[in-house]
XYZ file of C-alpha atoms in Angstrom:
371
model
C -4.208 13.321 23.542
C -1.428 10.927 24.448
C 2.082 12.347 24.515
C 3.857 12.153 21.166
C 7.402 13.345 20.630
C 6.714 15.061 17.320
C 6.777 18.568 15.895
C 3.638 19.800 14.165
C 4.018 22.093 11.163
C 1.473 23.731 8.906
C 1.035 21.764 5.700
C 1.667 18.346 7.225
C -0.719 15.537 6.344
C -2.058 14.138 9.636
C -4.061 11.144 10.736
C -6.112 11.963 13.843
C -8.130 9.463 15.849
C -11.028 10.597 18.029
C -13.669 8.529 19.799
C -15.828 8.379 16.666
C -13.617 9.377 13.730
C -10.341 8.549 12.021
C -9.505 11.692 10.067
C -6.828 12.425 7.503
C -6.251 16.027 6.527
C -3.741 18.834 6.120
C -2.753 20.786 9.200
C -4.061 24.308 8.575
C -3.865 25.922 12.029
C -2.525 25.201 15.510
C -3.248 27.141 18.703
C -1.299 25.724 21.638
C -2.865 28.139 24.119
C -6.416 27.201 23.209
C -5.291 23.584 22.601
C -6.871 23.183 19.176
C -5.824 22.188 15.684
C -7.627 22.751 12.390
C -7.569 20.173 9.592
C -8.117 21.224 5.994
C -9.776 18.860 3.493
C -10.616 16.321 6.259
C -11.579 12.778 5.310
C -13.058 10.241 7.746
C -11.526 6.829 7.111
C -14.155 5.060 9.185
C -17.276 6.421 7.523
C -15.554 7.034 4.162
C -16.850 10.609 4.317
C -15.202 13.663 2.754
C -16.021 16.829 4.718
C -16.652 20.014 2.737
C -15.289 22.351 5.413
C -12.237 22.340 7.710
C -12.610 20.549 11.049
C -11.460 22.065 14.375
C -10.370 19.510 16.973
C -9.611 20.178 20.638
C -6.674 18.326 22.180
C -8.924 16.456 24.684
C -10.835 14.996 21.708
C -7.711 13.557 20.145
C -6.855 10.027 21.221
C -3.958 9.467 18.817
C -2.201 11.621 16.255
C 0.146 10.512 13.490
C 2.049 12.390 10.794
C 1.543 10.550 7.509
C 3.232 13.094 5.241
C 5.812 15.628 6.326
C 6.580 18.189 3.610
C 9.910 20.035 3.625
C 8.993 23.369 5.214
C 10.111 26.744 3.985
C 12.582 28.789 6.039
C 9.804 30.757 7.721
C 7.440 27.855 8.465
C 5.916 27.780 11.918
C 6.654 24.685 14.003
C 4.636 23.544 17.002
C 5.816 20.904 19.432
C 3.208 19.131 21.513
C 5.783 18.944 24.283
C 6.032 22.737 24.512
C 3.715 25.646 25.052
C 4.784 28.122 22.409
C 5.276 28.349 18.681
C 8.737 28.911 17.262
C 9.897 30.089 13.889
C 12.204 27.422 12.596
C 13.299 25.720 9.417
C 13.859 22.407 11.151
C 11.296 19.660 11.230
C 10.807 16.135 12.448
C 12.679 13.751 10.189
C 10.491 11.594 7.983
C 11.748 8.310 9.320
C 11.058 9.373 12.909
C 7.780 11.157 12.351
C 6.043 8.249 10.702
C 6.832 5.498 13.175
C 3.673 3.870 14.435
C 3.056 3.755 18.188
C 2.913 -0.042 17.789
C 6.227 -0.272 15.963
C 9.178 -1.935 17.625
C 12.762 -2.620 16.488
C 12.011 -6.277 15.897
C 9.013 -5.418 13.723
C 10.856 -2.842 11.639
C 10.771 -3.887 7.990
C 13.190 -1.515 6.334
C 15.972 0.719 7.538
C 15.345 4.459 7.771
C 17.217 4.942 4.513
C 15.089 2.340 2.759
C 11.760 3.559 4.186
C 11.762 6.352 1.638
C 8.148 6.402 0.507
C 5.696 9.110 1.472
C 2.216 8.860 0.038
C 1.430 12.156 -1.608
C -1.878 13.948 -1.333
C -2.718 12.776 -4.832
C -2.003 9.138 -3.921
C -4.130 9.417 -0.792
C -6.960 10.905 -2.845
C -6.695 8.007 -5.302
C -6.864 5.558 -2.403
C -9.984 7.335 -1.128
C -11.513 7.061 -4.608
C -10.851 3.319 -4.625
C -12.429 2.989 -1.192
C -15.473 4.816 -2.527
C -15.897 2.170 -5.218
C -16.157 -0.902 -3.002
C -18.609 -3.385 -4.512
C -19.866 -6.218 -2.297
C -21.006 -9.275 -4.275
C -23.291 -11.852 -2.669
C -24.790 -13.621 -5.704
C -23.896 -14.521 -9.291
C -25.887 -11.673 -10.804
C -25.004 -9.024 -13.392
C -22.781 -7.269 -10.851
C -20.804 -10.494 -10.357
C -20.234 -11.047 -14.088
C -19.279 -7.404 -14.702
C -16.696 -7.753 -11.943
C -15.160 -10.800 -13.612
C -14.976 -8.963 -16.951
C -13.236 -6.014 -15.298
C -10.772 -8.152 -13.327
C -9.904 -10.312 -16.336
C -8.484 -7.377 -18.339
C -6.284 -6.021 -15.522
C -2.482 -6.483 -15.663
C -2.281 -6.912 -11.878
C -4.729 -7.112 -8.976
C -4.471 -7.481 -5.217
C -5.968 -10.645 -3.744
C -6.901 -10.906 -0.064
C -8.763 -13.867 1.421
C -10.074 -14.201 4.958
C -9.349 -16.260 6.920
C -6.279 -18.188 5.720
C -4.015 -18.068 8.789
C -4.249 -21.841 9.077
C -4.656 -22.635 5.382
C -7.074 -25.455 4.669
C -8.177 -25.671 8.319
C -10.526 -22.690 7.954
C -13.468 -22.295 5.606
C -13.531 -19.226 3.381
C -15.401 -16.133 4.496
C -14.537 -13.461 1.923
C -12.320 -12.939 -1.097
C -11.281 -9.374 -1.924
C -9.885 -8.397 -5.320
C -8.694 -4.831 -5.874
C -7.901 -3.233 -9.218
C -6.418 0.244 -9.562
C -9.977 1.631 -9.819
C -12.337 -0.676 -7.933
C -12.440 -3.021 -4.955
C -14.600 -6.140 -5.199
C -15.573 -8.042 -2.038
C -16.881 -11.517 -2.876
C -18.890 -12.884 0.042
C -18.036 -16.575 -0.344
C -20.396 -17.579 2.456
C -23.319 -15.989 0.582
C -22.106 -17.208 -2.829
C -21.605 -20.727 -1.498
C -18.568 -21.528 -3.631
C -15.871 -20.247 -5.966
C -17.397 -21.023 -9.346
C -15.763 -22.122 -12.601
C -15.341 -18.659 -14.164
C -13.635 -17.356 -11.033
C -11.473 -20.482 -10.772
C -10.246 -19.933 -14.327
C -9.424 -16.322 -13.546
C -7.520 -17.245 -10.375
C -5.541 -19.989 -12.131
C -4.546 -17.788 -15.100
C -1.112 -16.129 -15.184
C -2.798 -12.828 -16.014
C -3.743 -10.775 -14.178
C -0.874 -11.111 -11.718
C -2.189 -11.635 -8.188
C -0.513 -9.631 -5.457
C -0.841 -11.692 -2.283
C 0.829 -11.910 1.125
C 1.889 -15.225 2.659
C 1.068 -17.087 -0.554
C 1.982 -20.447 1.016
C -1.045 -20.215 3.317
C -3.372 -18.821 0.664
C -2.394 -21.422 -1.949
C -2.914 -24.246 0.552
C -6.346 -22.830 1.371
C -7.430 -22.434 -2.258
C -6.091 -25.830 -3.335
C -7.620 -27.842 -0.546
C -10.840 -25.882 -0.035
C -11.734 -25.045 -3.649
C -9.452 -27.086 -5.927
C -7.895 -23.887 -7.301
C -4.232 -23.776 -8.383
C -3.473 -20.077 -8.002
C -1.396 -18.690 -10.883
C 0.565 -15.504 -11.523
C 1.665 -14.923 -7.928
C 3.523 -11.841 -6.671
C 4.063 -12.363 -2.949
C 4.696 -9.122 -1.046
C 6.151 -11.068 1.883
C 8.726 -12.687 -0.400
C 9.447 -9.290 -1.998
C 10.011 -7.551 1.341
C 12.199 -10.440 2.510
C 14.336 -10.184 -0.640
C 14.651 -6.413 -0.307
C 15.607 -6.682 3.364
C 17.759 -9.772 3.019
C 16.138 -11.055 6.217
C 13.418 -13.644 6.721
C 11.129 -13.127 9.714
C 7.341 -13.287 10.246
C 5.471 -10.180 9.114
C 1.766 -9.718 8.463
C 0.416 -7.666 5.582
C -0.494 -4.789 7.911
C 3.001 -4.852 9.446
C 4.541 -4.755 5.957
C 2.344 -1.810 4.955
C 2.940 -0.038 8.262
C 6.717 -0.244 8.034
C 7.358 -0.074 4.298
C 4.811 2.601 3.383
C 4.891 4.372 6.752
C 1.130 3.963 7.115
C 0.025 3.856 10.737
C -1.883 0.808 11.929
C -4.693 3.153 12.976
C -5.590 3.421 9.290
C -6.865 -0.166 9.430
C -9.101 0.399 12.474
C -7.440 -2.186 14.774
C -10.618 -2.971 16.738
C -12.513 -3.924 13.579
C -9.502 -5.844 12.253
C -9.376 -7.836 15.502
C -13.119 -8.532 15.301
C -12.736 -9.756 11.722
C -9.884 -11.995 12.803
C -11.763 -13.412 15.790
C -15.132 -13.829 14.068
C -14.635 -13.813 10.264
C -18.033 -15.403 9.586
C -20.233 -12.764 11.205
C -22.909 -11.496 8.838
C -23.911 -9.091 7.531
C -20.519 -7.520 6.917
C -20.613 -4.044 8.406
C -19.570 -0.962 6.449
C -16.513 -0.583 8.682
C -15.547 -4.239 8.152
C -15.848 -3.842 4.376
C -13.684 -0.721 4.549
C -10.970 -2.562 6.497
C -10.946 -5.397 3.947
C -10.815 -2.887 1.094
C -7.966 -0.947 2.705
C -5.897 -4.120 3.062
C -6.315 -4.918 -0.634
C -5.702 -1.354 -1.836
C -2.562 -0.932 0.285
C -1.345 -4.384 -0.768
C -1.472 -3.167 -4.374
C 0.422 -0.013 -3.361
C 2.981 -2.167 -1.525
C 3.551 -4.187 -4.709
C 4.077 -0.999 -6.700
C 6.612 0.365 -4.212
C 8.611 -2.843 -3.748
C 8.801 -3.579 -7.460
C 9.550 -0.136 -8.813
C 11.451 1.495 -5.936
C 13.584 -1.474 -4.933
C 13.533 -4.561 -7.157
C 13.842 -2.596 -10.405
C 15.849 0.294 -8.963
C 19.081 -0.649 -10.776
C 17.196 -1.109 -14.050
C 15.558 2.324 -13.831
C 18.891 3.942 -12.946
C 20.478 2.431 -16.041
C 17.529 3.560 -18.184
C 18.006 7.110 -16.914
C 21.767 7.118 -17.581
C 21.348 5.542 -21.029
C 18.628 8.043 -21.972
C 21.081 10.956 -21.457
C 23.741 9.541 -23.784
C 23.269 12.271 -26.409
C 21.061 15.061 -25.075
C 23.617 16.838 -22.889
C 26.386 16.948 -25.490
C 27.065 20.185 -27.418
C 29.168 18.425 -30.038
C 27.793 19.309 -33.490
C 28.798 15.870 -34.806
C 26.754 14.037 -32.174
C 23.898 13.173 -34.591
C 26.399 11.068 -36.544
C 26.676 8.836 -33.484
C 22.967 7.981 -33.821
C 23.309 5.920 -36.993
C 21.492 2.600 -36.961
C 24.383 0.360 -35.915
C 25.869 2.775 -33.415
C 26.825 1.321 -30.039
C 26.948 4.691 -28.308
C 25.708 4.464 -24.737
C 25.895 0.682 -24.612
C 28.644 0.979 -21.986
C 26.017 2.223 -19.532
C 24.101 -1.065 -19.643
C 25.610 -3.301 -16.996
C 24.442 -6.527 -15.435
C 24.603 -6.653 -11.656
C 25.974 -9.961 -10.429
C 26.252 -11.372 -6.968
C 28.410 -14.390 -6.322
C 26.419 -17.530 -7.031
C 23.390 -15.555 -8.247
C 22.071 -14.582 -11.647
C 21.746 -10.885 -12.544
C 18.840 -9.252 -10.726
C 17.411 -7.980 -14.026
C 17.385 -11.566 -15.311
C 15.591 -12.698 -12.168
C 12.991 -9.929 -12.469
C 12.463 -10.773 -16.150
C 11.816 -14.400 -15.250
C 9.399 -13.357 -12.517
C 7.185 -11.644 -15.069
C 7.297 -14.155 -17.891
C 4.031 -16.001 -18.508
């Protein structure tokens, strides 16, 4: 196991890479003398397999180890440092911002400050992601499966859209199109299908569902010039991250996910991702390749959720919370009289946030989501 300056604690959610597996699980046991760890509820990201029993891993087996969720320990939690040889009883733990940095991260690639990188995917969220990855449907012909997918996608409020390859826009022919809902991931093999047909074109051009994409300028150029599709209802996660940061610099989808959601790049199986990038037209698509494509779409949807609700609408939600407590905490017996129909009680809490030369952010967000 390569040296990592981290402190292991029971209850942490870990991602562990071995020669054949990429496991997520909860740290149940550590023995520094015997050089082993035990993972509870282990899940193999590569094979999409949920193990029914805990897995014991020896240090020599472990190629890389990453903390992906670091719970606040109790005062008597046991901490184990991989730089030491003994366990200590301590209430301190590795800070979240430090613990979740990817080995491939660098200052110039950092998306958000430590204060802004405040999201930790809970066990429940990780389980939901696993469920989505278990429902990957690969579509190679316009059969019943294809039409059911279109019906499902059409009724969604928002979906993630990933196309490969689009790095050079119209210069590359389409290999796959991935659309992820909150329940299912659909991989449309465009090489096998031969084209993007009329029903799909209509769906892509409609304002609903909203399409969460990354680097929309490349994707739109590709769709327009390769398939005659004018993509509608765009939410660009690159634009969103740039607005939140106030800085414009190149950043791939995986880099945005890695830095904003604190998800290590290992989750995307870098070797397979590189192979997909270098040879996107290889068929048949392997199970691992389909999983990588699905993960990109699922995490893109999660990235949209975080950026929109934790950052772009943060002021709005704060005002909703303050306004909602206008009456409930008062012990004044006459308070119900303030609730008459034309009462303006609490209105003082609703404030527009202006920046010089800019419209209120709530106005901007409202416009973003108008049809």
